[in-house]
Short mmCIF file of C-alpha atoms and ligand atoms in Angstrom, two decimals:
data_model
loop_
_atom_site.label_atom_id
_atom_site.label_comp_id
_atom_site.label_asym_id
_atom_site.label_seq_id
_atom_site.Cartn_x
_atom_site.Cartn_y
_atom_site.Cartn_z
CA MET Y 89 114.27 96.29 123.72
CA GLU Y 90 118.02 97.66 122.23
CA ASP Y 91 119.83 93.78 122.20
CA LEU Y 92 116.89 92.98 119.02
CA LYS Y 93 118.46 95.53 116.92
CA THR Y 94 121.10 94.21 114.65
CA SER Y 95 124.20 95.90 113.70
CA ALA Y 96 122.73 95.95 109.87
CA GLU Y 97 122.87 99.24 109.14
CA ILE Y 98 119.16 100.81 108.41
CA THR Y 99 118.76 102.01 104.70
CA TRP Y 100 114.60 103.14 104.94
CA CYS Y 101 114.26 106.36 103.80
CA PRO Y 102 113.83 108.42 106.97
CA GLY Y 103 110.13 109.01 107.98
CA CYS Y 104 109.51 105.45 106.81
CA GLY Y 105 106.29 104.11 108.24
CA ASN Y 106 108.71 101.01 108.28
CA PHE Y 107 110.35 101.71 111.61
CA GLY Y 108 107.10 101.91 113.46
CA ILE Y 109 106.34 98.32 112.73
CA PHE Y 110 110.31 98.21 113.80
CA THR Y 111 109.27 99.38 117.17
CA ALA Y 112 107.13 97.47 117.81
CA ILE Y 113 107.55 94.43 117.16
CA ARG Y 114 110.68 94.91 119.31
CA ASN Y 115 108.34 96.15 122.48
CA ALA Y 116 106.31 93.01 121.19
CA ILE Y 117 108.50 90.73 122.34
CA PRO Y 118 109.57 91.59 125.74
CA ILE Y 119 105.87 91.69 126.71
CA LEU Y 120 105.72 88.11 125.06
CA GLU Y 121 108.68 86.80 126.95
CA LYS Y 122 107.13 88.00 130.18
CA ASN Y 123 103.68 85.70 129.13
CA GLY Y 124 105.83 83.19 128.72
CA ILE Y 125 106.88 82.58 124.45
CA SER Y 126 110.78 82.74 124.75
CA ARG Y 127 112.62 84.47 122.20
CA GLU Y 128 114.67 81.75 121.40
CA LYS Y 129 110.75 79.95 120.36
CA ILE Y 130 110.50 83.01 117.46
CA VAL Y 131 111.30 82.31 114.02
CA MET Y 132 110.47 85.10 111.59
CA THR Y 133 110.38 85.22 108.03
CA ALA Y 134 110.40 88.25 105.20
CA GLY Y 135 109.46 88.80 101.10
CA ILE Y 136 111.04 90.69 98.98
CA GLY Y 137 111.00 94.52 99.27
CA CYS Y 138 111.38 97.59 101.86
CA HIS Y 139 108.55 95.46 103.86
CA ALA Y 140 111.35 92.35 103.61
CA LYS Y 141 114.75 94.73 105.61
CA ILE Y 142 113.28 94.71 108.58
CA PHE Y 143 114.56 91.14 108.98
CA ASP Y 144 117.93 91.86 108.41
CA TYR Y 145 117.77 94.95 111.73
CA LEU Y 146 115.61 92.44 113.72
CA ASN Y 147 118.25 90.33 116.41
CA LEU Y 148 115.84 86.88 114.93
CA SER Y 149 116.10 83.54 113.79
CA GLY Y 150 114.61 83.63 109.99
CA PHE Y 151 114.45 82.74 106.60
CA TYR Y 152 114.06 84.71 103.56
CA GLY Y 153 111.76 84.58 100.46
CA LEU Y 154 110.79 86.14 97.86
CA HIS Y 155 107.97 87.26 96.19
CA GLY Y 156 105.41 85.86 99.13
CA ARG Y 157 106.96 81.80 99.00
CA ASN Y 158 108.11 83.50 102.41
CA THR Y 159 104.21 81.90 103.36
CA SER Y 160 105.19 78.88 102.70
CA ASN Y 161 108.57 78.51 104.12
CA SER Y 162 106.48 79.61 107.10
CA GLU Y 163 104.01 77.26 106.97
CA GLY Y 164 106.71 74.41 106.51
CA ILE Y 165 108.64 75.91 109.74
CA LYS Y 166 106.01 75.17 111.65
CA ILE Y 167 105.13 71.77 110.74
CA ALA Y 168 108.32 70.74 110.99
CA ASN Y 169 108.46 72.42 114.51
CA PRO Y 170 105.15 73.07 116.00
CA ASP Y 171 107.15 74.14 118.94
CA LEU Y 172 107.96 77.08 117.21
CA ASN Y 173 105.80 80.55 116.55
CA ILE Y 174 106.06 82.31 113.37
CA ILE Y 175 106.16 86.13 112.72
CA ASN Y 176 105.62 86.37 108.55
CA PHE Y 177 106.55 89.76 107.19
CA SER Y 178 104.76 90.84 103.87
CA GLY Y 179 104.32 93.65 101.82
CA ASP Y 180 101.29 94.59 100.45
CA ALA Y 181 102.76 92.81 96.60
CA ASN Y 182 104.97 90.83 97.79
CA GLY Y 183 102.03 89.24 100.02
CA LEU Y 184 98.36 90.05 97.88
CA ALA Y 185 100.18 89.88 94.59
CA GLU Y 186 103.21 88.14 93.84
CA GLY Y 187 102.84 85.28 97.00
CA LEU Y 188 98.87 85.79 96.71
CA ALA Y 189 98.30 81.71 96.35
CA HIS Y 190 100.41 81.14 99.53
CA THR Y 191 98.30 83.49 102.05
CA MET Y 192 94.60 82.88 101.19
CA PHE Y 193 96.05 79.03 101.55
CA ALA Y 194 97.51 79.74 105.01
CA ALA Y 195 94.18 80.63 106.62
CA LYS Y 196 92.03 78.43 104.94
CA ARG Y 197 94.02 76.03 106.53
CA ASN Y 198 94.32 78.11 109.50
CA GLN Y 199 98.49 77.17 109.85
CA ASP Y 200 99.32 78.57 113.29
CA MET Y 201 101.71 81.56 112.51
CA THR Y 202 101.15 85.95 113.12
CA TYR Y 203 100.93 86.84 109.32
CA ILE Y 204 102.11 91.00 109.71
CA LEU Y 205 101.00 92.64 106.09
CA HIS Y 206 102.93 95.86 105.85
CA ASN Y 207 100.17 98.05 103.72
CA ASN Y 208 102.49 101.39 101.67
CA SER Y 209 99.33 100.25 98.65
CA VAL Y 210 102.81 100.51 96.52
CA TYR Y 211 105.89 98.32 95.15
CA ALA Y 212 108.16 100.64 96.91
CA LEU Y 213 111.56 98.76 96.45
CA THR Y 214 111.05 98.88 92.47
CA THR Y 215 109.74 102.51 92.89
CA GLY Y 216 106.28 103.07 92.75
CA GLN Y 217 104.88 100.27 91.04
CA PHE Y 218 100.71 100.20 91.93
CA SER Y 219 99.85 96.84 94.17
CA PRO Y 220 96.73 95.51 95.16
CA LEU Y 221 95.76 97.89 97.90
CA ALA Y 222 96.19 100.58 95.86
CA GLU Y 223 93.35 103.08 95.21
CA LYS Y 224 91.19 103.27 92.69
CA GLY Y 225 92.74 106.87 90.70
CA TRP Y 226 96.03 106.39 92.50
CA LYS Y 227 98.68 107.73 90.30
CA GLY Y 228 102.54 106.43 90.08
CA PRO Y 229 105.14 106.15 87.26
CA SER Y 230 102.99 103.03 86.49
CA THR Y 231 99.92 104.38 86.24
CA PRO Y 232 100.34 108.06 84.76
CA ARG Y 233 96.72 108.24 84.42
CA GLY Y 234 95.23 106.64 87.76
CA SER Y 235 94.97 102.79 88.26
CA TYR Y 236 91.99 101.91 86.61
CA GLU Y 237 91.06 98.84 89.46
CA GLU Y 238 89.86 98.64 92.84
CA PRO Y 239 91.93 97.62 95.66
CA PHE Y 240 91.33 94.63 97.43
CA ASN Y 241 89.61 95.20 100.85
CA PRO Y 242 92.18 92.45 103.03
CA MET Y 243 89.91 92.57 106.10
CA SER Y 244 86.25 91.30 104.63
CA LEU Y 245 89.78 89.11 102.23
CA MET Y 246 91.46 86.77 105.11
CA ILE Y 247 87.62 86.91 106.87
CA GLU Y 248 86.36 84.93 103.97
CA ALA Y 249 89.89 83.01 103.31
CA GLY Y 250 89.45 81.17 106.64
CA ALA Y 251 91.93 83.37 108.99
CA THR Y 252 91.03 83.55 112.40
CA PHE Y 253 91.92 86.32 113.68
CA VAL Y 254 92.46 89.48 111.12
CA ALA Y 255 93.08 93.27 112.58
CA ARG Y 256 94.33 96.43 111.61
CA GLY Y 257 96.73 98.68 113.36
CA PHE Y 258 99.10 102.25 111.65
CA SER Y 259 102.57 102.57 112.35
CA GLY Y 260 101.78 105.61 113.33
CA ASP Y 261 100.31 103.81 116.85
CA ILE Y 262 102.87 102.05 118.38
CA LYS Y 263 101.30 101.08 121.48
CA HIS Y 264 97.33 100.14 119.63
CA LEU Y 265 100.14 98.05 117.20
CA THR Y 266 102.04 96.50 119.86
CA ASP Y 267 98.92 95.60 121.74
CA ILE Y 268 97.77 93.51 118.36
CA ILE Y 269 100.77 91.87 117.40
CA VAL Y 270 100.92 90.15 121.13
CA GLN Y 271 97.65 89.88 120.75
CA GLY Y 272 97.69 88.06 117.22
CA VAL Y 273 100.74 85.92 118.60
CA GLU Y 274 99.77 84.69 122.20
CA HIS Y 275 96.44 83.86 119.34
CA GLU Y 276 96.24 79.39 118.03
CA GLY Y 277 96.04 79.88 114.24
CA PHE Y 278 96.36 82.55 110.83
CA SER Y 279 96.90 85.65 112.80
CA PHE Y 280 95.89 88.16 109.79
CA ILE Y 281 97.39 91.52 111.25
CA GLU Y 282 97.35 94.24 108.10
CA VAL Y 283 99.45 97.73 109.00
CA LEU Y 284 99.09 100.79 107.53
CA GLN Y 285 102.87 101.99 106.91
CA PRO Y 286 103.41 104.88 104.67
CA ALA Y 287 105.56 105.06 101.74
CA VAL Y 288 107.04 108.76 102.19
CA PRO Y 289 107.78 109.54 98.52
CA TYR Y 290 104.14 107.84 97.48
CA HIS Y 291 101.61 108.76 100.70
CA LYS Y 292 101.61 111.78 103.18
CA TRP Y 293 101.64 111.04 106.74
CA ARG Y 294 98.52 113.54 106.55
CA GLU Y 295 96.28 111.40 104.81
CA TYR Y 296 96.72 108.88 107.45
CA ARG Y 297 96.98 110.89 110.17
CA ASP Y 298 93.19 113.07 109.23
CA ARG Y 299 91.46 110.05 108.26
CA VAL Y 300 92.64 106.82 110.56
CA GLU Y 301 89.33 106.25 113.42
CA TYR Y 302 89.19 102.96 115.25
CA LEU Y 303 86.77 100.36 115.19
CA GLU Y 304 83.73 101.31 118.54
CA LYS Y 305 83.28 97.40 119.33
CA GLU Y 306 84.69 94.35 117.94
CA PRO Y 307 82.21 92.29 115.79
CA LYS Y 308 81.09 89.05 117.44
CA THR Y 309 80.06 87.04 114.43
CA TYR Y 310 81.43 86.17 111.56
CA PHE Y 311 78.47 87.85 108.98
CA GLU Y 312 78.99 90.87 111.61
CA ALA Y 313 82.46 90.42 110.92
CA ILE Y 314 82.34 91.04 106.93
CA LYS Y 315 79.96 93.33 107.42
CA THR Y 316 82.27 95.56 109.39
CA ALA Y 317 85.09 95.06 107.14
CA LYS Y 318 83.02 96.52 104.41
CA GLU Y 319 81.43 99.34 105.76
CA LYS Y 320 84.55 101.10 107.00
CA HIS Y 321 86.75 102.49 105.34
CA LYS Y 322 90.66 101.51 104.22
CA PHE Y 323 92.00 103.53 107.26
CA THR Y 324 89.33 102.06 110.32
CA LEU Y 325 91.90 99.61 112.97
CA GLY Y 326 90.60 97.48 115.91
CA MET Y 327 90.04 94.04 115.49
CA PHE Y 328 87.43 92.66 112.76
CA TYR Y 329 87.42 89.02 113.66
CA ARG Y 330 88.40 87.18 116.18
CA THR Y 331 87.41 83.16 116.39
CA GLN Y 332 88.80 79.83 117.27
CA ARG Y 333 89.59 76.56 115.00
CA SER Y 334 91.55 73.68 114.70
CA VAL Y 335 94.50 74.61 113.15
CA TYR Y 336 96.46 72.98 110.49
CA HIS Y 337 99.30 71.03 112.40
CA LYS Y 338 97.21 69.83 115.48
CA GLU Y 339 94.35 68.25 112.70
CA LEU Y 340 97.27 66.52 110.78
CA TYR Y 341 99.62 64.86 113.50
CA GLY Y 342 97.70 66.11 117.09
CA ASP Y 343 100.17 67.03 120.24
CA HIS Y 344 103.04 65.38 117.52
CA ASN Y 345 106.48 67.31 117.40
CA PRO Y 346 108.82 65.52 114.19
CA ILE Y 347 111.41 67.40 115.38
CA THR Y 348 111.84 66.98 119.68
CA GLN Y 349 109.98 63.22 118.73
CA ARG Y 350 112.12 61.96 115.54
CA ILE Y 351 112.40 58.29 115.07
CA THR Y 352 115.26 56.49 113.63
CA ARG Y 353 115.21 55.70 109.74
CA GLU Y 354 114.72 52.19 110.99
CA GLU Y 355 111.04 52.53 112.57
CA ARG Y 356 110.64 54.96 109.84
CA LEU Y 357 110.94 52.04 107.06
CA LYS Y 358 108.70 49.92 109.45
CA LYS Y 359 106.49 52.05 109.52
CA ILE Y 360 106.21 52.77 105.93
CA ARG Y 361 106.45 48.73 105.06
CA ALA Y 362 103.41 48.53 107.68
CA ILE Y 363 100.95 51.41 105.02
CA LEU Y 364 102.46 49.31 102.02
CA PHE Y 365 101.55 46.63 103.58
CA LEU Y 366 105.14 44.85 102.65
CA LYS Y 367 107.03 42.42 105.08
C1 LIG E 5 115.13 88.24 93.84
C2 LIG E 5 113.75 89.75 93.27
N1 LIG E 5 113.01 89.86 92.19
C3 LIG E 5 112.36 90.59 92.17
C4 LIG E 5 112.72 92.00 92.77
C5 LIG E 5 112.00 93.04 92.62
N2 LIG E 5 110.97 93.34 93.53
C6 LIG E 5 111.94 93.98 94.20
S1 LIG E 5 110.39 94.52 96.13
C7 LIG E 5 109.08 93.74 95.15
C8 LIG E 5 107.99 93.84 95.95
C9 LIG E 5 108.31 95.06 96.35
O1 LIG E 5 107.07 95.18 97.18
P1 LIG E 5 105.76 94.69 98.01
O2 LIG E 5 106.28 93.65 98.77
O3 LIG E 5 104.83 95.76 98.56
O4 LIG E 5 107.15 95.36 99.63
P2 LIG E 5 107.07 96.89 99.78
O5 LIG E 5 108.60 97.46 99.04
O6 LIG E 5 106.76 97.85 99.39
O7 LIG E 5 107.93 97.13 100.99
C10 LIG E 5 110.14 93.24 94.13
C11 LIG E 5 108.76 92.31 92.75
C12 LIG E 5 113.84 92.03 93.42
N3 LIG E 5 113.82 93.19 94.38
N4 LIG E 5 114.16 90.77 93.27
S1 LIG E 6 110.25 103.85 99.89
FE1 LIG E 6 108.80 103.71 100.99
S2 LIG E 6 109.14 101.97 102.89
FE2 LIG E 6 110.72 102.34 101.45
S3 LIG E 6 112.23 102.62 102.56
FE3 LIG E 6 111.30 104.62 101.56
S4 LIG E 6 109.42 105.27 102.97
FE4 LIG E 6 109.70 102.77 103.55
MG1 LIG E 7 104.18 97.18 99.42
#
């Protein structure tokens, strides 16, 4: 497990919920390796924010994107080389504010990737603006009278957008989170994992520990999943929805891999001429 760490100095605040996500992912990778997914085939992307520092601390190949566009980078990497397994780290603002469209479309296309949403309900790195997941009434530097907006419900949002694996974990339950990450990476399709992650300058661990609960059973159907996501509160953990649907890159070109089955320039030009009815 230690070798998944880099030598970069960790600058998260003491007690930051990101440590739990970092541990869970480092627990999950050896399990995935045992199950046949080698770490050389795992690629990560990260956005901008405290969550994204995981990119510097985790010894995996990857790509740093900005403002939620790391999700379109993830889509591109998967389409270019479908043999790779993509883990897409995002903050709640990176993914559900700045990059909302990218998140929604990756889910709609059922892109085969695992999307880990570090939900601290705040723009943490930029010192505490309210985010699309901040609770109504939450007071912060940009909302001194309390936020006027209702937050998104990430579970129902992603189920409706087309995600085929939708779950919520908590950085304070590393065993549960590790298990969800393993299942999410092994799932073929868009796996969305929201992780409740306290940012300690803005929220207390107690707020979470006092309220977390676990789903008693996994909803079986789409409508049951939507109903459960709407009825349960934001501290309910577990598997909200899981289904099978064809993934984007297979719809696009079946089992073809443009990297490993690369064709020569001449062959490519011949195909283009044929499509354009040119001699
Ligand atoms: C290039 C660039 N653009 C914008 C910013 C400002 N910025 C930093 S983090 C961030 C979003 C952080 O919110 P979130 O995605 O929730 O991540 P968190 O810090 O909470 O983990 C923004 C807009 C920046 N630091 N650099
Ligand atoms: S501000 Fe919040 S998210 Fe950022 S390092 Fe500190 S505790 Fe973690
Ligand atoms: Mg955030």
